[in-house]
Short mmCIF file of C-alpha atoms and ligand atoms in Angstrom, two decimals:
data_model
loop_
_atom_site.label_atom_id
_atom_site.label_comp_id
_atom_site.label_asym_id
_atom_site.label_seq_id
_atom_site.Cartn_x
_atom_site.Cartn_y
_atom_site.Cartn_z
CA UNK A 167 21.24 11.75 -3.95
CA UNK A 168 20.32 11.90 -0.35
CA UNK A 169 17.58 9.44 1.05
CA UNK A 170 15.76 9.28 3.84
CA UNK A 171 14.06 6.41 5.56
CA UNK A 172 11.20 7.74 8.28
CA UNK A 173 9.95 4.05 9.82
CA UNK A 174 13.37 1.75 10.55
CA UNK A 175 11.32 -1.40 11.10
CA UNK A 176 10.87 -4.83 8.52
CA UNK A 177 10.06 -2.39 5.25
CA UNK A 178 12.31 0.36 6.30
CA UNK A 179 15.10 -2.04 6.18
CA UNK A 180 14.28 -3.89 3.31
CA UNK A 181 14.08 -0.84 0.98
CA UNK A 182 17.63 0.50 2.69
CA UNK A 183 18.45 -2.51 2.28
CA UNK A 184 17.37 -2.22 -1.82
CA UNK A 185 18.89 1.13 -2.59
CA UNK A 186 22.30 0.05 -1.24
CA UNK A 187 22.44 -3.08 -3.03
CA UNK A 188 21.35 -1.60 -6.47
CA UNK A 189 23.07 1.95 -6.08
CA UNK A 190 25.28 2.10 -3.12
CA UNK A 191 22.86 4.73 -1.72
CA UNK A 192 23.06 4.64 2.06
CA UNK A 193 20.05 6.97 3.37
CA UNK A 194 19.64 8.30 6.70
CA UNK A 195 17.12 5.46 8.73
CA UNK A 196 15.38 7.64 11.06
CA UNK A 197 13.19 5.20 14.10
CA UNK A 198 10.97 6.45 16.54
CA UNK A 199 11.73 10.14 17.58
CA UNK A 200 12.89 9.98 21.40
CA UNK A 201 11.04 13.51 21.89
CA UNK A 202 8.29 12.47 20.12
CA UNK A 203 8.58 14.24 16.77
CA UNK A 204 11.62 14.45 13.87
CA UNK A 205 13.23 17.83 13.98
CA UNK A 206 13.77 19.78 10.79
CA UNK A 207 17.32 20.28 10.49
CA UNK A 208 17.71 16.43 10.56
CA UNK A 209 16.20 16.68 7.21
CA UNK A 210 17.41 19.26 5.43
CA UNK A 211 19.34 18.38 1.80
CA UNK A 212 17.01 15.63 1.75
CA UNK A 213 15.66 14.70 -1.91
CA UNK A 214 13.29 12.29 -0.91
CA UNK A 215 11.64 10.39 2.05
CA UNK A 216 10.21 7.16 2.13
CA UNK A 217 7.49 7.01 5.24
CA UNK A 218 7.93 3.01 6.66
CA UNK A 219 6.77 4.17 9.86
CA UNK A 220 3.29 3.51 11.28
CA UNK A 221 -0.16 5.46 10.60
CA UNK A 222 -0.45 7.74 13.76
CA UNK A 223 3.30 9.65 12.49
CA UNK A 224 2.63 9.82 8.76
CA UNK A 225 1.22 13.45 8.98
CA UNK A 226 4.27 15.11 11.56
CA UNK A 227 6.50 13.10 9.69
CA UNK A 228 5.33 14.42 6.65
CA UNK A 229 4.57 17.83 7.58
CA UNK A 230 8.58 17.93 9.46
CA UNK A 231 9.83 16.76 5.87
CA UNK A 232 7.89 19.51 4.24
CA UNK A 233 9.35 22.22 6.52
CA UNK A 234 12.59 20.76 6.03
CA UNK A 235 12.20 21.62 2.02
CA UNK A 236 11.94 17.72 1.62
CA UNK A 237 9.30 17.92 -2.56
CA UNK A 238 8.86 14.45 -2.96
CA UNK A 239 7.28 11.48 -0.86
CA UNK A 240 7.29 7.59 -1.09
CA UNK A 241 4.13 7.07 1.45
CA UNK A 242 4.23 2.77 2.04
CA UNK A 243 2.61 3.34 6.04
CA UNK A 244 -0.82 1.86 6.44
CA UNK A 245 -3.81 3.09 8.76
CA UNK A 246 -3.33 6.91 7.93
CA UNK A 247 -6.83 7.37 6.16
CA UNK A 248 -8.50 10.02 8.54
CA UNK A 249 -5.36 12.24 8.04
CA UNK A 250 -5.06 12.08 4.55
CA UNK A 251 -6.63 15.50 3.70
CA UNK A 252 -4.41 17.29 5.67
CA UNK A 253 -1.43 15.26 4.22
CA UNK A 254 -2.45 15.77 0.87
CA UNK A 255 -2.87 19.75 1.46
CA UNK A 256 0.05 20.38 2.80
CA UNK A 257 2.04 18.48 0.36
CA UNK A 258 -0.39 20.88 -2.44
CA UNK A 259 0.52 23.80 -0.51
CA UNK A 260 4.41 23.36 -0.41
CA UNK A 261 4.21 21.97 -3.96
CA UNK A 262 5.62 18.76 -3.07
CA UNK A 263 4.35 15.21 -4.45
CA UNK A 264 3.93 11.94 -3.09
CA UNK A 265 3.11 8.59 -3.91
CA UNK A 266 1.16 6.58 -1.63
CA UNK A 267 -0.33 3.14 -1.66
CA UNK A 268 -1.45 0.64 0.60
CA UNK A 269 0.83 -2.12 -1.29
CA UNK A 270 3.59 -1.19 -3.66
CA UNK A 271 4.18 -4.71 -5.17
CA UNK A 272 3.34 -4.45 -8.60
CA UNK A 273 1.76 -7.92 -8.62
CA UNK A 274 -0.08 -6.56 -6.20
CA UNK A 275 -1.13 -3.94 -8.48
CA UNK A 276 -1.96 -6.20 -11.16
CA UNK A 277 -3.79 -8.35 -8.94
CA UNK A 278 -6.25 -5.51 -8.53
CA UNK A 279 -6.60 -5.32 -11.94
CA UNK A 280 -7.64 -8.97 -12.27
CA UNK A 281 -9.87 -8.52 -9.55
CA UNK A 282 -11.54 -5.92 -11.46
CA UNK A 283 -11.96 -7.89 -14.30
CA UNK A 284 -13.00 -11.05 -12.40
CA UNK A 285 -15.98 -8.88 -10.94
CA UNK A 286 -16.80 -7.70 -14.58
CA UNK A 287 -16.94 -11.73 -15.09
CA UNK A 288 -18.59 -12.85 -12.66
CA UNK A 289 -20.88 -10.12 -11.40
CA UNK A 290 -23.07 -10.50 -13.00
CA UNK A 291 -24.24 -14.06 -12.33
CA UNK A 292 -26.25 -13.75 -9.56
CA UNK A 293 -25.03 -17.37 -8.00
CA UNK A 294 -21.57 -16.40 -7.47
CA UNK A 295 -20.97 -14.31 -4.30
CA UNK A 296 -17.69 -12.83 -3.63
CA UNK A 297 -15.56 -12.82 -0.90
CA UNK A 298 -11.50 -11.84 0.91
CA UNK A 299 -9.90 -13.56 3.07
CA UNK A 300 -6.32 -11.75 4.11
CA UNK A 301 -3.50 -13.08 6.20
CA UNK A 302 -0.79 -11.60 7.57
CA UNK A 303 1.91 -12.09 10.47
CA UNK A 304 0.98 -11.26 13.99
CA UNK A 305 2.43 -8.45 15.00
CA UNK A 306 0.50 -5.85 12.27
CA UNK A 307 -1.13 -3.27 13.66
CA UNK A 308 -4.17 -2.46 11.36
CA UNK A 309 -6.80 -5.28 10.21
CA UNK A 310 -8.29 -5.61 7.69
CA UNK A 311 -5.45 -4.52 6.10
CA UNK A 312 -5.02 -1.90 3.69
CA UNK A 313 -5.06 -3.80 0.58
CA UNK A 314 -8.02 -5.79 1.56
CA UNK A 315 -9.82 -2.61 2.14
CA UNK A 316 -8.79 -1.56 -1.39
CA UNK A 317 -9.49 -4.66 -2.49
CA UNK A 318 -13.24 -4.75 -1.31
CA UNK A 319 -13.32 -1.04 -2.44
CA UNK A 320 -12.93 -1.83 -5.42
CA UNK A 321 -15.86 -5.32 -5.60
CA UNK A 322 -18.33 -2.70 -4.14
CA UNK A 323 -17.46 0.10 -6.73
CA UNK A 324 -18.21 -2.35 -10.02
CA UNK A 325 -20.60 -5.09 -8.27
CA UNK A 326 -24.28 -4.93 -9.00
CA UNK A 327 -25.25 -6.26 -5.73
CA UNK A 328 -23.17 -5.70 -3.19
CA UNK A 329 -23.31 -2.13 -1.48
CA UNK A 330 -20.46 -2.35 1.14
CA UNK A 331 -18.56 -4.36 3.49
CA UNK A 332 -19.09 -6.75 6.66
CA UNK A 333 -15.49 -6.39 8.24
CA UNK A 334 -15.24 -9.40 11.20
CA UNK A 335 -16.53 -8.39 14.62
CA UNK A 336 -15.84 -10.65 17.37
CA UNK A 337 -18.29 -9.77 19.10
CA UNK A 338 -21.45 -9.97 16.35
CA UNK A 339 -23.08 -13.07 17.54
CA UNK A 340 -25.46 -12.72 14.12
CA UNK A 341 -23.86 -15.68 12.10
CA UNK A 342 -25.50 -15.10 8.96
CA UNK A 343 -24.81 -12.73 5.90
CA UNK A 344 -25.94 -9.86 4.52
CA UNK A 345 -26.10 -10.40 0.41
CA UNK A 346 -25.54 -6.83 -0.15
CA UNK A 347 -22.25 -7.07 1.82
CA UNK A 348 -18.88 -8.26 0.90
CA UNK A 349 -17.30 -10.87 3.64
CA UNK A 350 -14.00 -10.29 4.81
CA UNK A 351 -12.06 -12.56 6.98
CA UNK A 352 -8.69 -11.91 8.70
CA UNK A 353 -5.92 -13.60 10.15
CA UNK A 354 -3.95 -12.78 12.42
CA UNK A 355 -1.23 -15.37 12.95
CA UNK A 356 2.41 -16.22 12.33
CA UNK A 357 4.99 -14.43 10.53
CA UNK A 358 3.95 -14.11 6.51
CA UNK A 359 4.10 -10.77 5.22
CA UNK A 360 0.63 -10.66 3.32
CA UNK A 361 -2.06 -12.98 1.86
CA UNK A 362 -4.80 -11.67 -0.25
CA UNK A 363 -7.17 -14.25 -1.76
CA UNK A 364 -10.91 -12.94 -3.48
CA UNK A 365 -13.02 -15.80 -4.31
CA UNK A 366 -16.32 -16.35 -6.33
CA UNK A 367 -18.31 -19.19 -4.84
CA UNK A 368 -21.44 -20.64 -6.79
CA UNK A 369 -23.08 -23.64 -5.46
CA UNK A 370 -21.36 -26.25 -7.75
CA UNK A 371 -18.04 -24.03 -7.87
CA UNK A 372 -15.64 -21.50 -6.95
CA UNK A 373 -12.86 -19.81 -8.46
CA UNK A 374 -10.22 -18.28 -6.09
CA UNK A 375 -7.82 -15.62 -7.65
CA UNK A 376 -4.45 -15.50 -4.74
CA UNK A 377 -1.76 -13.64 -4.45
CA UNK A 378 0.61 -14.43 -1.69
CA UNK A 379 3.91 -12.90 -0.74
CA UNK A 380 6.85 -14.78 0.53
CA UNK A 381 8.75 -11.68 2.14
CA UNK A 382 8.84 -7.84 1.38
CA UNK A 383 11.30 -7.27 -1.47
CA UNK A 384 8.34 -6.95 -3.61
CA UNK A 385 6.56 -4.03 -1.57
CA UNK A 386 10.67 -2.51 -1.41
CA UNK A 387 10.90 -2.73 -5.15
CA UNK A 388 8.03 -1.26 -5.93
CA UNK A 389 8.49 1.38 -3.66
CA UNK A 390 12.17 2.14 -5.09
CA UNK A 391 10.19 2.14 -8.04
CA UNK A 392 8.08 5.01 -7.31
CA UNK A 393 10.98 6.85 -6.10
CA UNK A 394 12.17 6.62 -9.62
CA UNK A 395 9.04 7.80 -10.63
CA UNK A 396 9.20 10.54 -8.87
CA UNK A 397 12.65 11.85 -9.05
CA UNK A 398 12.68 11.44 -13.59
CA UNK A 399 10.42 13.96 -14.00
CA UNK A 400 8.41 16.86 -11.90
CA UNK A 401 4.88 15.12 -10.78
CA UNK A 402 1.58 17.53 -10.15
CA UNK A 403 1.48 18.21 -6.43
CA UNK A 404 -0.16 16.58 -4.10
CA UNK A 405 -0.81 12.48 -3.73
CA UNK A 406 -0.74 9.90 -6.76
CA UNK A 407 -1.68 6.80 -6.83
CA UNK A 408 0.84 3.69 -7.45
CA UNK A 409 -1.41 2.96 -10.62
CA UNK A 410 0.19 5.41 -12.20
CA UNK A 411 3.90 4.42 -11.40
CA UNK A 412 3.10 1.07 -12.84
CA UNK A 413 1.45 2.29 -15.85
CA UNK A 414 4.52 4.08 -16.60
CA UNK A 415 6.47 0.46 -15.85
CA UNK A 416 4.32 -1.31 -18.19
CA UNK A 417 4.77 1.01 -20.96
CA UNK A 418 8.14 0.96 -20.85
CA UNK A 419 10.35 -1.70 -23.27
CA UNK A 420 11.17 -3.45 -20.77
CA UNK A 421 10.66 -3.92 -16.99
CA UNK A 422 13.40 -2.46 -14.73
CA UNK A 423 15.59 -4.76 -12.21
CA UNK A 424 13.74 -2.71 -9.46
CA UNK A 425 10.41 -4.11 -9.75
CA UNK A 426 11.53 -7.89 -9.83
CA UNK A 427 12.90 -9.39 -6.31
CA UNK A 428 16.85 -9.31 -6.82
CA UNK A 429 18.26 -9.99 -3.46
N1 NAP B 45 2.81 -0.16 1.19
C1 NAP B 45 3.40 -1.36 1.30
O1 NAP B 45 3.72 -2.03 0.30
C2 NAP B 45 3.65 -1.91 2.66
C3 NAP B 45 4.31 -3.15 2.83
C4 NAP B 45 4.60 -3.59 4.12
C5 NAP B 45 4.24 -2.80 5.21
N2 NAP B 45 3.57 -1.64 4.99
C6 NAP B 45 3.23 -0.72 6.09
O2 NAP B 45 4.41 0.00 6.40
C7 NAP B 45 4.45 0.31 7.79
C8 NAP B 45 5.73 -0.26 8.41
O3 NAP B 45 5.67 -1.66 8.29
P1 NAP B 45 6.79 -2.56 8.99
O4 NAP B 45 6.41 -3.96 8.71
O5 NAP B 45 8.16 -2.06 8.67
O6 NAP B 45 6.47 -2.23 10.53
P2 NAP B 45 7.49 -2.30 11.76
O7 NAP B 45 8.47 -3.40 11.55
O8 NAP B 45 6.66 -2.29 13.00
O9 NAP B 45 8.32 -0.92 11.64
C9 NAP B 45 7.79 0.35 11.93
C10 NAP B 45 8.91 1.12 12.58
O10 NAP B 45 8.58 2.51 12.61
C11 NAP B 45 9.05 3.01 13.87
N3 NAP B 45 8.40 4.26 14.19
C12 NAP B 45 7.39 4.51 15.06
N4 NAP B 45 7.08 5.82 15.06
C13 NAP B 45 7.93 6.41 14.18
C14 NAP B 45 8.12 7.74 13.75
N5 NAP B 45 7.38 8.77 14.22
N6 NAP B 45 9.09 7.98 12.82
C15 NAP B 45 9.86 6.99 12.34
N7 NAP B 45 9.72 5.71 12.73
C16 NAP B 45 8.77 5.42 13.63
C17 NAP B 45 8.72 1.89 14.83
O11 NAP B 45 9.41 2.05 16.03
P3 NAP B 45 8.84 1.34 17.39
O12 NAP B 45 9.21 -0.10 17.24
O13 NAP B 45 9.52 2.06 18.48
O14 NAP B 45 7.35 1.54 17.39
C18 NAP B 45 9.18 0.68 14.00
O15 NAP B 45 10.57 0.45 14.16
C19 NAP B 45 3.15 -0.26 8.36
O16 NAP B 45 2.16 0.75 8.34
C20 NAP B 45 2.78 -1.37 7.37
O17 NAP B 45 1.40 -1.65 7.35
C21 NAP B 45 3.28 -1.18 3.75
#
């Protein structure tokens, strides 16, 4: 099985890092291209790539994999949004598949699940407002990040009165809140790899639902996890989601090593 690794930063090495320890698999770690862009050949035999990178390479990494005959994609980057259409047709047009996702932890996963249903809950009562607050280390690059924009995705999608989002603006001077908007407060501080925390505040309470991780072997196992995914059976072309990976995990007797933290 050849593997390769575009992105050779903190997640590139963890899930390197991963495959060797539970399969001896050593892929090929591929960093920053010194001319700019991967070339083809470096590629070639490849079974599948994992993208680790950052969100301005995702599409020429992609599209270099695609001409290198590279089918299948684990897509972990963040901040790749606007070229998503042209990722997802050219992986449709070479008949390749991917799975992408902001956050491959499957807690993660289920924690926007209990999101969903705490919005069900608690929607409805019109004195509890909701709210994200997300923290992670210092040096990331996008804010807010991509699972707090999923996660506020989703509040608007099923809450009765909220229509959007107020990201943080520095420079807003308006203090107060819109009802109709969902509040989202970042940090930006330290070294943590990710904390995601939705609360429902009511004026004699508030519940706080948080998940909070303590380094990246979950996002590495649950990317190795989609890899699996992707390489038992042929998947339609084009982009899934990492909903359906882990719908696949939880139907299965019992949950593989991969998607618990084993190193
Ligand atoms: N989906 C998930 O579960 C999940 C979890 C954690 C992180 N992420 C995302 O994954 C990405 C990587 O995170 P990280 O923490 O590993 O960041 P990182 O430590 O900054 O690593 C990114 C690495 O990619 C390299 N790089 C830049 N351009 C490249 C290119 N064209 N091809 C290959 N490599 C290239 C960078 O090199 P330079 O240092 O020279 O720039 C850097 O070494 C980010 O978008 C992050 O938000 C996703």
């Amino acid at each position: 099985m050849n593997i390769a690794i575009l992105g050779d930063g903190r997640l590139g090495t963890e899930i390197g890092a991963l495959l060797g320890a539970r399969s001896g698999i050593r892929p090929l770690m591929l960093g920053r291209p010194s001319g700019g862009q991967h070339l083809a050949p470096a590629l070639e035999h490849v079974d599948l790539v994992f993208e680790a990178s950052i969100g301005s390479a995702v599409q020429a990494n992609v599209e270099v994999a695609l001409a290198a005959g590279v089918r299948r994609f684990v897509i972990a980057t963040t901040a790749w949004s606007d070229d998503r259409p042209h990722v997802e047709r050219a992986l449709v047009r070479s008949g390749a598949s991917a799975v992408a996702a902001p956050n491959f932890s499957v807690g993660v996963a289920l924690f926007f699940r209990l999101v969903d249903a705490a919005v069900s809950l608690y929607g409805p009562i019109a004195a509890f407002d909701p709210y994200v607050l997300e923290w992670h280390h210092a040096a990331k690059a996008d804010r807010p990040s991509g699972t707090a924009r999923e996660i506020v995705r989703r509040i608007v999608a099923a809450h009765p009165r909220k229509r959007g989002v107020r990201a943080p603006d520095a420079s807003d001077a308006n203090g107060s809140s819109d009802p109709g908007l969902v509040e989202i407060a970042v940090l930006r501080a330290g070294a943590g790899p990710g904390m995601h925390l939705v609360g429902f505040d009511a004026p004699g309470e508030t519940l706080e639902l948080r998940l909070t991780a303590r380094d990246r072997s979950a996002y590495a196992a649950g990317a190795v996890a989609a890899a699996d995914w992707l390489l038992a059976r042929p998947r339609t072309p084009g982009i899934h989601p990492f909903d359906e990976v882990v719908d696949e995990l939880l139907a299965a007797p019992a949950l593989p090593e991969a998607t618990h933290s084993t190193h």
